[in-house]
XYZ file of C-alpha atoms in Angstrom:
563
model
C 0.000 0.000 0.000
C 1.348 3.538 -0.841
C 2.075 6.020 2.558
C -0.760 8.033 2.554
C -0.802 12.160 2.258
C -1.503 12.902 5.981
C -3.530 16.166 5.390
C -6.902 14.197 4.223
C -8.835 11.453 6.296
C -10.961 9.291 3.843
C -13.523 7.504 5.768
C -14.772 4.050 3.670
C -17.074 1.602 5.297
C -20.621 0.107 4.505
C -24.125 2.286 4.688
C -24.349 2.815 8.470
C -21.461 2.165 9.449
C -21.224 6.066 11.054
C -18.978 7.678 8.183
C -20.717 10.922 8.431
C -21.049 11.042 12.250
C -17.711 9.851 12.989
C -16.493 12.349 10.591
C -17.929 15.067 11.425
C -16.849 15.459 15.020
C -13.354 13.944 13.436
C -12.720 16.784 11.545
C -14.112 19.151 14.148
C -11.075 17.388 16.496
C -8.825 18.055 13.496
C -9.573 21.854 12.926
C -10.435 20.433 8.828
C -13.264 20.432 6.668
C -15.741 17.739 6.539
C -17.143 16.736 3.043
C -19.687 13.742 2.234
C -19.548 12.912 -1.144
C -23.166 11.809 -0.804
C -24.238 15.368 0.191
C -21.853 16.754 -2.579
C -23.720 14.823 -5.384
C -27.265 15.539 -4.212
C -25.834 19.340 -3.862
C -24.829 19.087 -7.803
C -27.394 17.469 -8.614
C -30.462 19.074 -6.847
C -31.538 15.372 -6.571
C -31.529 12.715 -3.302
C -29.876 9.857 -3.912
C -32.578 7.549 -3.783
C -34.213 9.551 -6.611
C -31.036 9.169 -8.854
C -30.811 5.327 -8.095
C -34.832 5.545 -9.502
C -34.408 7.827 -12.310
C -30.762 7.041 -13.526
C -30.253 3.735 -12.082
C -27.644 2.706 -10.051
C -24.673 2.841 -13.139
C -25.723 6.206 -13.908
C -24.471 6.964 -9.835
C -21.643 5.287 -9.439
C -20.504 7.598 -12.518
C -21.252 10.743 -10.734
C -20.000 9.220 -7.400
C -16.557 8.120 -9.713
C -16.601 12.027 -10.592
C -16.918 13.145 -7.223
C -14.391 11.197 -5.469
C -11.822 12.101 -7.908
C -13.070 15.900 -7.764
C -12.634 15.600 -3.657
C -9.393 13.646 -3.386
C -8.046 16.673 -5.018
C -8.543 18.903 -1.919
C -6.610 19.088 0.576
C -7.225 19.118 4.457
C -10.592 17.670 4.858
C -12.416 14.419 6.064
C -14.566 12.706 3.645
C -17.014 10.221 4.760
C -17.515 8.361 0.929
C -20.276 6.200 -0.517
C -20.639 3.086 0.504
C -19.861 1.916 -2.912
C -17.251 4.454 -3.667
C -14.444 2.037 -3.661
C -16.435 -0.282 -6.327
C -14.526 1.707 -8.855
C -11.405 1.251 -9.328
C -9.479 4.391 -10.117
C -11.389 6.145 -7.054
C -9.683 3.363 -4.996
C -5.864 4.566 -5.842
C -7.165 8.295 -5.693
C -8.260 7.227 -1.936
C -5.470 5.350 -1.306
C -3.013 7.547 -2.795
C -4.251 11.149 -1.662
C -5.212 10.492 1.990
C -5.210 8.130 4.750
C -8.015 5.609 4.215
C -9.811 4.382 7.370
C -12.064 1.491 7.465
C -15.142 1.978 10.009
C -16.093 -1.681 10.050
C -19.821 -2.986 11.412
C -21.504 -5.452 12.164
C -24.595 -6.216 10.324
C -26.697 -6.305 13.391
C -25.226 -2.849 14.183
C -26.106 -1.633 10.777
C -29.883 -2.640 10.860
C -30.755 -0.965 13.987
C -29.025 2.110 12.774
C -30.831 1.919 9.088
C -34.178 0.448 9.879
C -36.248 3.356 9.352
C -33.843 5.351 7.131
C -35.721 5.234 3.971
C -32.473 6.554 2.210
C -30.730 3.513 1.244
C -31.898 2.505 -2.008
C -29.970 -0.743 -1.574
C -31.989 -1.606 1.744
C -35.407 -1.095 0.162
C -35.894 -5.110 -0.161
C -37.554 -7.649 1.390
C -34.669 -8.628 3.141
C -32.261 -6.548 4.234
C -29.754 -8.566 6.061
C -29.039 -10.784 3.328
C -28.842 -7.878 0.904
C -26.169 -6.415 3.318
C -24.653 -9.473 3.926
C -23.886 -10.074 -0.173
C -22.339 -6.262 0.226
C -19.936 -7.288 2.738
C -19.168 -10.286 0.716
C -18.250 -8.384 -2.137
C -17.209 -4.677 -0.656
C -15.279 -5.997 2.761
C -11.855 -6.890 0.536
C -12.009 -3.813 -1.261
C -12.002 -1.828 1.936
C -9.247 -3.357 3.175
C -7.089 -3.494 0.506
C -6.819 0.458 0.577
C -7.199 0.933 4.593
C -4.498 2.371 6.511
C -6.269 1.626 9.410
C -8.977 -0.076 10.344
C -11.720 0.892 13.179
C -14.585 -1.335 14.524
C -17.474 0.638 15.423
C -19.402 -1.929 17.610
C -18.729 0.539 20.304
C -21.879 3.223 21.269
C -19.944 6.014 22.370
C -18.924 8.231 19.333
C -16.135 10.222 21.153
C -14.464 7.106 22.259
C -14.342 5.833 18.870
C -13.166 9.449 17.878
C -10.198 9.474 20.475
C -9.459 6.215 19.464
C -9.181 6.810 15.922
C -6.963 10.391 16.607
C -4.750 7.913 18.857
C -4.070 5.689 15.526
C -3.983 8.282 13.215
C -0.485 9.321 15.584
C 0.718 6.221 16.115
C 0.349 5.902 11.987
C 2.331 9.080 11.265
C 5.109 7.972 14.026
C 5.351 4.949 12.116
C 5.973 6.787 9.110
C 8.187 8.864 10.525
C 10.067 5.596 11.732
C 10.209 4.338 8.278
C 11.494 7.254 6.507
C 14.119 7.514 9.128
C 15.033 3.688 8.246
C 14.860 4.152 4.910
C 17.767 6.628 5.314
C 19.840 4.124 6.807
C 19.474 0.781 5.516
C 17.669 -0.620 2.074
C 14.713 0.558 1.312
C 13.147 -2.640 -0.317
C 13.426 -4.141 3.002
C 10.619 -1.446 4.170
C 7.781 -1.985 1.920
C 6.920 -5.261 3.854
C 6.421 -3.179 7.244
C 3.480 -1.031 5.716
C 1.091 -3.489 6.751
C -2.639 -1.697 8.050
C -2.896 -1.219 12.244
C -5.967 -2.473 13.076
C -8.124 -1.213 16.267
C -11.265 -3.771 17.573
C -13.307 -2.520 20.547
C -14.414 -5.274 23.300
C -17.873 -2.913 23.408
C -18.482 -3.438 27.429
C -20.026 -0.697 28.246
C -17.796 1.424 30.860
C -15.562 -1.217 30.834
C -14.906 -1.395 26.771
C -11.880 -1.554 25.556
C -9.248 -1.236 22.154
C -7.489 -4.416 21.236
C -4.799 -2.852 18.856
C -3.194 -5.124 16.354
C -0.433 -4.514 13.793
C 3.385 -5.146 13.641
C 5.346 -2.422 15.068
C 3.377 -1.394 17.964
C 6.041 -1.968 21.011
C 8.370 0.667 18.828
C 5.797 3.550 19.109
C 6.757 5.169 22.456
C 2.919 6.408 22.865
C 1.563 2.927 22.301
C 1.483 1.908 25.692
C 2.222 5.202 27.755
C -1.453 6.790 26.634
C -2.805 3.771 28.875
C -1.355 4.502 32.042
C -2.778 7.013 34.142
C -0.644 6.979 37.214
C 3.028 7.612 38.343
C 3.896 4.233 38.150
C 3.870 0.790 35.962
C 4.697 -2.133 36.734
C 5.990 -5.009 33.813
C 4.819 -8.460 34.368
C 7.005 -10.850 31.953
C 8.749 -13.376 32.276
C 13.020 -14.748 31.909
C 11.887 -15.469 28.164
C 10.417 -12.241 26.979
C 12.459 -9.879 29.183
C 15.721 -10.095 27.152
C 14.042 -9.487 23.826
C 11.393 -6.948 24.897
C 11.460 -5.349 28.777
C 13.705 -2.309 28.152
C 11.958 -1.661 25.021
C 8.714 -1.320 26.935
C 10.062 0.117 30.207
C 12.208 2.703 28.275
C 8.948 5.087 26.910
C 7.515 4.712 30.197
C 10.187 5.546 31.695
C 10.955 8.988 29.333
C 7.107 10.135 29.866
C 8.383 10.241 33.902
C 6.674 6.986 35.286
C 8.567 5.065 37.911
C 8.720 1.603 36.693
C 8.707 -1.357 38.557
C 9.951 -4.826 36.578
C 8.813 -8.207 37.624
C 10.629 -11.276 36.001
C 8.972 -14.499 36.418
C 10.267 -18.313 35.747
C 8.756 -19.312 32.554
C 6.233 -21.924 31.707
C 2.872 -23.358 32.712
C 4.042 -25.270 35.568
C 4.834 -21.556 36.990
C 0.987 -20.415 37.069
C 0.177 -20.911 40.293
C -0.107 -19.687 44.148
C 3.899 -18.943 44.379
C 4.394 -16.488 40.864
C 1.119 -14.787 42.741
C 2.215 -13.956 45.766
C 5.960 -12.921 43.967
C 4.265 -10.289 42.080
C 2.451 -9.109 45.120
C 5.580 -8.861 47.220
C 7.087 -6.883 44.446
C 3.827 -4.606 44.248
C 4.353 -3.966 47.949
C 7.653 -3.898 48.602
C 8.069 -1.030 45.751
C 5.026 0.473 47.967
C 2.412 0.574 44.427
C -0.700 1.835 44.853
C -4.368 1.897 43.571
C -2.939 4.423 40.544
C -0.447 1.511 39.632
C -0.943 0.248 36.215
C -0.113 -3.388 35.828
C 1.731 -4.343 32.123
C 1.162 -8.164 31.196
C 4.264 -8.240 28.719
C 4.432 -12.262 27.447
C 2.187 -15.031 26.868
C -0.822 -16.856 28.141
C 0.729 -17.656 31.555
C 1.685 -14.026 32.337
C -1.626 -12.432 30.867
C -3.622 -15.014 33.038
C -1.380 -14.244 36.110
C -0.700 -10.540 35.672
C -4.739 -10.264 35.183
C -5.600 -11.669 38.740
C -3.294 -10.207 40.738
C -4.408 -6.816 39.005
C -8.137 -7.705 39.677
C -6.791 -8.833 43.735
C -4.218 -6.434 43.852
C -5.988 -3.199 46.227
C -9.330 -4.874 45.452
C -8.921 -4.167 41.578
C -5.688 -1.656 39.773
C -5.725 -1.194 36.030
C -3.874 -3.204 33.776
C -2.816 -3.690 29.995
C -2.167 -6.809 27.877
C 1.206 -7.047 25.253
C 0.634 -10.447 24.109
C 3.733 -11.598 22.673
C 2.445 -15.587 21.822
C 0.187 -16.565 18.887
C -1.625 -17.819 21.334
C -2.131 -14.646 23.452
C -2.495 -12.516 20.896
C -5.671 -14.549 19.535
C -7.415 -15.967 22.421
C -6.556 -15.371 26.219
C -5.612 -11.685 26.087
C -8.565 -10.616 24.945
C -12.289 -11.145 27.306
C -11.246 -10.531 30.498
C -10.505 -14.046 31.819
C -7.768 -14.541 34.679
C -6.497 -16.916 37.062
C -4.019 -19.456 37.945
C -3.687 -23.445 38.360
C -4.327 -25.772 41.102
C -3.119 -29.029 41.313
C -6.542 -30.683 40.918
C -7.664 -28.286 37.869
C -6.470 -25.983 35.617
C -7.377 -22.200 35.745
C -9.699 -22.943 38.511
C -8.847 -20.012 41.025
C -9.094 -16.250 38.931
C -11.864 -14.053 38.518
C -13.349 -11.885 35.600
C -11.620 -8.908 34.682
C -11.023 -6.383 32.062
C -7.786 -4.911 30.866
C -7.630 -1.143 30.163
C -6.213 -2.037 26.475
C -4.688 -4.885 24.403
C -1.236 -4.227 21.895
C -0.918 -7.034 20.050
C 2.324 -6.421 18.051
C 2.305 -9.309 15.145
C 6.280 -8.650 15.239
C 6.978 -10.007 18.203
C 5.869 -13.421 16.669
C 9.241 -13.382 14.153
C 10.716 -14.661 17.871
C 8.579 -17.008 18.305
C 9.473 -20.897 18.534
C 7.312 -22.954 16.281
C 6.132 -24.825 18.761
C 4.602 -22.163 20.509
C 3.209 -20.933 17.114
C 1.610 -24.298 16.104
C -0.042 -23.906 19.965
C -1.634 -20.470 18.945
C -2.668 -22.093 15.575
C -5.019 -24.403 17.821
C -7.290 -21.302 19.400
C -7.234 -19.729 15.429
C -8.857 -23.364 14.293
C -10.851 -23.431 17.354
C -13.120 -20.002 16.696
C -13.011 -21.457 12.950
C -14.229 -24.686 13.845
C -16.934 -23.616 16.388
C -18.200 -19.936 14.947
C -17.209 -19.269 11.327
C -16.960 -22.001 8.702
C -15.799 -20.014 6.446
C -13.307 -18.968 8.173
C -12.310 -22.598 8.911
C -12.252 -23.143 5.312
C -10.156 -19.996 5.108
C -7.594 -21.482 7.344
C -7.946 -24.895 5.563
C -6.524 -22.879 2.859
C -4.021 -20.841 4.367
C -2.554 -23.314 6.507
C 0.909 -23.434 4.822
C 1.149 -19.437 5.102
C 0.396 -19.364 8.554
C 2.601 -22.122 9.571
C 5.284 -19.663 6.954
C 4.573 -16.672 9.033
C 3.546 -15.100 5.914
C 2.582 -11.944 7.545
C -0.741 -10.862 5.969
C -2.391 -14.543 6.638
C -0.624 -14.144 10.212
C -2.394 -10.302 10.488
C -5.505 -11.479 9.080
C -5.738 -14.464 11.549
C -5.393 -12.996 14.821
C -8.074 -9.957 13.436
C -10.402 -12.511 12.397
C -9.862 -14.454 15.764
C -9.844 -11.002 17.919
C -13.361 -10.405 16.138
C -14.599 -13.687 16.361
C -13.850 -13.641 20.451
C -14.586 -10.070 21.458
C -18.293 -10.563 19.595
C -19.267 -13.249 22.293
C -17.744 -11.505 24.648
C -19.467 -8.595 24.485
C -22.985 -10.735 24.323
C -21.703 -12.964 27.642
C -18.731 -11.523 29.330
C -18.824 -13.760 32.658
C -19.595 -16.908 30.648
C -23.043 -17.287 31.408
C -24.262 -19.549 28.442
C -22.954 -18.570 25.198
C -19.084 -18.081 26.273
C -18.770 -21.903 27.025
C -18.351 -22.742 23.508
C -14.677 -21.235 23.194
C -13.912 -23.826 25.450
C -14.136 -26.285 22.134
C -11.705 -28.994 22.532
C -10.553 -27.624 26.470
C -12.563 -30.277 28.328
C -10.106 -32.965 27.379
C -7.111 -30.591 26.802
C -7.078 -29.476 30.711
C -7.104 -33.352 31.573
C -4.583 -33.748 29.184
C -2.578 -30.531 30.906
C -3.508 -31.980 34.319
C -2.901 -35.332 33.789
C 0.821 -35.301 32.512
C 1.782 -32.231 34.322
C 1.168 -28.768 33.677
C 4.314 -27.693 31.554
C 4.248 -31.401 29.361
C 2.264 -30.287 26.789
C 2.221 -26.059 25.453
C -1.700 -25.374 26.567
C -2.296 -25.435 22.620
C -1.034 -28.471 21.750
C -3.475 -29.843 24.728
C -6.258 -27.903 22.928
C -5.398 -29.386 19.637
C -5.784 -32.627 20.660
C -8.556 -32.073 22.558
C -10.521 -30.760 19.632
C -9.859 -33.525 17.404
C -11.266 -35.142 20.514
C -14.461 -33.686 20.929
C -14.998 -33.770 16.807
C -14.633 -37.478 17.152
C -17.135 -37.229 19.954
C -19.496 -34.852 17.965
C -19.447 -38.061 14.982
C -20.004 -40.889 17.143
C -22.964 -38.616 18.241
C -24.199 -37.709 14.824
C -23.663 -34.221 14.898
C -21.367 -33.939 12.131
C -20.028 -36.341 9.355
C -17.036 -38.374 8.882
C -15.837 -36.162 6.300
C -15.953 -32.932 8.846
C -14.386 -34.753 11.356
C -11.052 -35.714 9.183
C -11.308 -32.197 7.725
C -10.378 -31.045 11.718
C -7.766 -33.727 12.377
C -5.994 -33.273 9.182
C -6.055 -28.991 9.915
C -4.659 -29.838 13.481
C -1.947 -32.224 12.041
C -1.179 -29.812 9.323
C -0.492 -26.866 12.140
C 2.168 -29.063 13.342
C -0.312 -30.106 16.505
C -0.632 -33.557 18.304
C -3.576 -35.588 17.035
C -2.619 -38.637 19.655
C -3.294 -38.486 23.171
C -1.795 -39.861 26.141
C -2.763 -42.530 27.600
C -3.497 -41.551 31.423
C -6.019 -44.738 31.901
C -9.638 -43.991 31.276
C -10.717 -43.515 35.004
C -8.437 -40.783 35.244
C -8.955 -39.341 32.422
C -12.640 -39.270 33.178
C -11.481 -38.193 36.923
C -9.771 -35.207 35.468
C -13.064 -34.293 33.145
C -14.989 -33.834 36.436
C -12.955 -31.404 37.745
C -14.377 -28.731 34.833
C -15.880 -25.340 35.239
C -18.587 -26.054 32.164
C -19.564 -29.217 34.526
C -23.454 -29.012 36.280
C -24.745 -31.274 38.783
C -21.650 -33.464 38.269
C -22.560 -34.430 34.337
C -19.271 -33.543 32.552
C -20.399 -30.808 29.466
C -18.992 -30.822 26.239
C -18.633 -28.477 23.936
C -19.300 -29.981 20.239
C -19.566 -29.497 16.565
C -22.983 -29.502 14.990
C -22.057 -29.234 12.205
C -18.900 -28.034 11.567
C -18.413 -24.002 12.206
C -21.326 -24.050 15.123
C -21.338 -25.346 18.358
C -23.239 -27.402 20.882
C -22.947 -27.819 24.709
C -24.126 -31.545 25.832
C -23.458 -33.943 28.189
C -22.827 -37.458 26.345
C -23.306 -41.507 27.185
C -20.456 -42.931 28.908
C -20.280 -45.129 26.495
C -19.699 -42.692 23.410
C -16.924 -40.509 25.945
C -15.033 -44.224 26.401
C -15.087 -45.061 22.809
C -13.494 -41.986 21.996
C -10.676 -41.957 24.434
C -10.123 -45.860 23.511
C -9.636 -44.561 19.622
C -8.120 -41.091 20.591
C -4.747 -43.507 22.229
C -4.771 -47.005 20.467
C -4.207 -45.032 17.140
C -1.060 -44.316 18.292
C -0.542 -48.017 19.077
C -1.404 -49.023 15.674
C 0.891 -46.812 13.887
């Protein structure tokens, strides 16, 4: 994508998606001119637009729109909220792209039909169904957007200023990362830059007061403002752990410590057999002994382990002290960073003792993954098949695809996965945050993972590769229960195998394994609950006949005998 002129904001997104709101009070914050192309063509034209769609048809306006944009990209210093369509054409997609920054205000359709449902100015709404006629625009427009976005902003959030402020707050970190690059581009070759111009994109977990930005993009830890606009207080302190620190502490500790915070750094042993009562209590000595108070904002810099960790002892630490998640796992970055969950092991069960609770932000930086061992990415790969296999089947076929990128590190099917995932999981938790019925099912494939985690040893297997078997688990489960097919469930083993994921698991005797199934926070009135396919991409919670559950741990371990 070409670096965008910084004096014009183009705003692209489906009908109601907010363009004109949102850009409005954007260019009010901005001190430029707003312009809707829209408003400019019915201006022209003395028409609406609905009677031009009548009249002309809709050819006849996407010429005038076509004239419009290229009319307005001309200008300089103003926000323009486009068509809808705008980016159909495509010469006014390089104008947008080349002229201005191009940000994508992405919606969901629900979000769009309550906002549209009596506007009877959408000529392309006025059918008998309207969520399937805005569901085919997605299908078709969604790529477009994206392939000329510089950023991209979900809009699931209610509160226009935040989404403002958190659009200004990109829009800096974009031009610091510009003015990064040039700088590089001084100094070393510039074909080695063009890969780094990859789009930043911003979700919103929409919780109300407690909403939050899950920022994702490569480059994020080296924008000094990144992290710093998140804490409030006088003091930080960094979470990580003797893995991460060498590669990333100082990097994050430095800006913190330029904008005058004191900060306090916490290095924990690494590894799941670590997530317990003893790293707990070590952060909360360090808390006290550097005397942090209720202003103190907690930094979870590392993977699943140190989110989950760093997370309690914010939510315990002074009854409750903000903290932020860096993800620097696959595995962090798509799943347990994001949704508020947090806790630590017991010896009996895993992630039994931790509570609910929301970080002020999320900064997923995808480059921290080039240090990543590949067994910790094919872990990660597990939660990105899991909200495939259980939400989104076409996103599962998607990954079916894409497999051999991902497993490359190819960076756009890398950036694309984790958004897709960070959608995917922020969506269900905004509709069940404390996991009250609909949250269960991103526990696909966990049931049997945790006894697998439990049962060898926490530490034995990465937490992913325990998921990964576990799902190929529960589809075998799900078949011998006739929820999905024989060719769905070989599709899921053969994605698991292909991530470079166990398909095998250990033999730990069936009465333990059962044993260890019991001990499960899905579990009511003692009947162990499952979370299944039915059919593959959606989910369904059940308990099962002992009989099914034995057949499938006797073929889940005596395949590996056979072999």
């Amino acid at each position: 994508m070409p670096e965008a002129y910084s004096n014009n904001i183009f705003l692209v997104g489906l009908m109601g998606s907010g363009k004109t709101t949102i850009g409005r009070l954007l260019a009010r914050r901005l001190g430029k001119r707003f312009v809707d192309s829209d408003h400019a063509i019915e201006a022209r034209t003395g028409a609406s637009i609905p009677w031009i769609f009548e009249i002309e048809g809709e050819g006849s306006f996407r010429r005038r729109e076509a004239e419009m944009i290229r009319e307005l990209t001309a200008q300089d210093g103003i926000v323009l909220a486009t068509g809808g369509g705008a980016i159909l054409d495509p010469a006014s997609r390089a104008l947008l792209a080349e002229r201005g920054t191009v940000v994508y205000l992405r919606a969901s359709i629900g979000s769009i039909l309550q906002r549209t449902a009596h506007d009877k100015n959408r000529p392309l709404l006025q059918t008998a169904d309207p969520r399937r006629k805005l569901e085919q625009l997605l299908a078709q427009r969604e790529p477009l957007y994206r392939e000329i976005a510089h950023l991209v902003i979900d809009t699931g959030r209610p509160n226009v200023q935040s989404m403002v402020q958190t659009i200004l707050e990109q829009l800096d970190a974009l031009e610091a990362g510009r003015a990064r690059r040039a700088k590089a581009a001084s100094m070393t070759h510039p074909e080695h830059n063009a890969a780094q111009l990859a789009s930043q994109l911003v979700l919103n977990v929409d919780l109300g007061d407690r909403s939050y930005p899950i920022s994702i993009g490569p480059g994020l830890l080296a924008d000094p403002a990144a992290l710093v606009r998140h804490v409030g207080g006088n003091k930080a302190a960094i979470v990580t752990n003797t893995t991460v620190a060498p590669l990333y502490l100082e990097g994050v500790a430095a800006p913190l410590r330029a904008a005058g915070k004191e900060v306090v750094e916490i290095v924990l042993p690494d590894g799941e057999e670590h997530k317990g009562w003893g790293s707990l209590m070590a952060i909360f000595d360090a808390l006290l002994a550097n005397k942090c108070d209720r202003k103190t904002t907690l930094v979870a810099l590392g993977g699943g382990v140190i989110g989950d960790l760093t997370g309690f002892a914010a939510a315990s630490y002074m009854r409750g002290v903000p903290f932020v998640q860096i993800p620097t796992t696959l595995l962090a970055q798509v799943d347990s960073s994001v949704g508020g969950k947090t806790g630590i092991n017991h010896p009996l069960g895993k992630n039994m003792i931790g509570a609910f609770y929301q970080p002020r932000a999320v900064l997923a930086d995808t480059a921290t993954l080039d240090t990543l061992p590949p067994r910790e990415l094919a872990a990660g790969l597990a939660e990105v098949i899991k909200h495939g296999a259980i939400l989104d089947g076409e996103f599962f076929d998607w990954i079916e695809a894409n497999i051999a990128r991902l497993v490359a590190r190819e960076p756009d099917a890398l950036a694309y996965a984790i958004a897709r995932s960070c959608e995917i999981k922020a969506d269900v938790v905004r509709k069940d945050e404390r996991e009250g019925g609909l949250r269960a099912v991103l526990n696909f494939g966990h049931t049997f993972g945790h006894a697998i985690e439990a049962g060898l040893g926490y530490g034995a297997w990465l937490h992913g590769e325990a998921v990964g078997c576990g799902m190929v688990m529960a589809a075998d489960l799900s078949r011998r229960l006739g929820l999905i097919d024989d060719a769905s469930c070989a599709r899921l083993r053969a994605l698991v195998a292909a991530a470079g994921l166990p398909v095998v698991a250990p033999d730990l005797g069936q009465a333990r394994w059962i044993e260890l199934m019991e001990v499960d926070k899905k579990n009511e009135g003692g009947a162990i609950k499952f979370i299944l396919l039915k059919p593959l991409g959606s989910p369904s919670i059940a308990s099962v006949p002992q009989d099914l559950l034995q057949a499938t741990l006797a073929a889940g371990i005596v395949q590996d005998e056979q072999r």
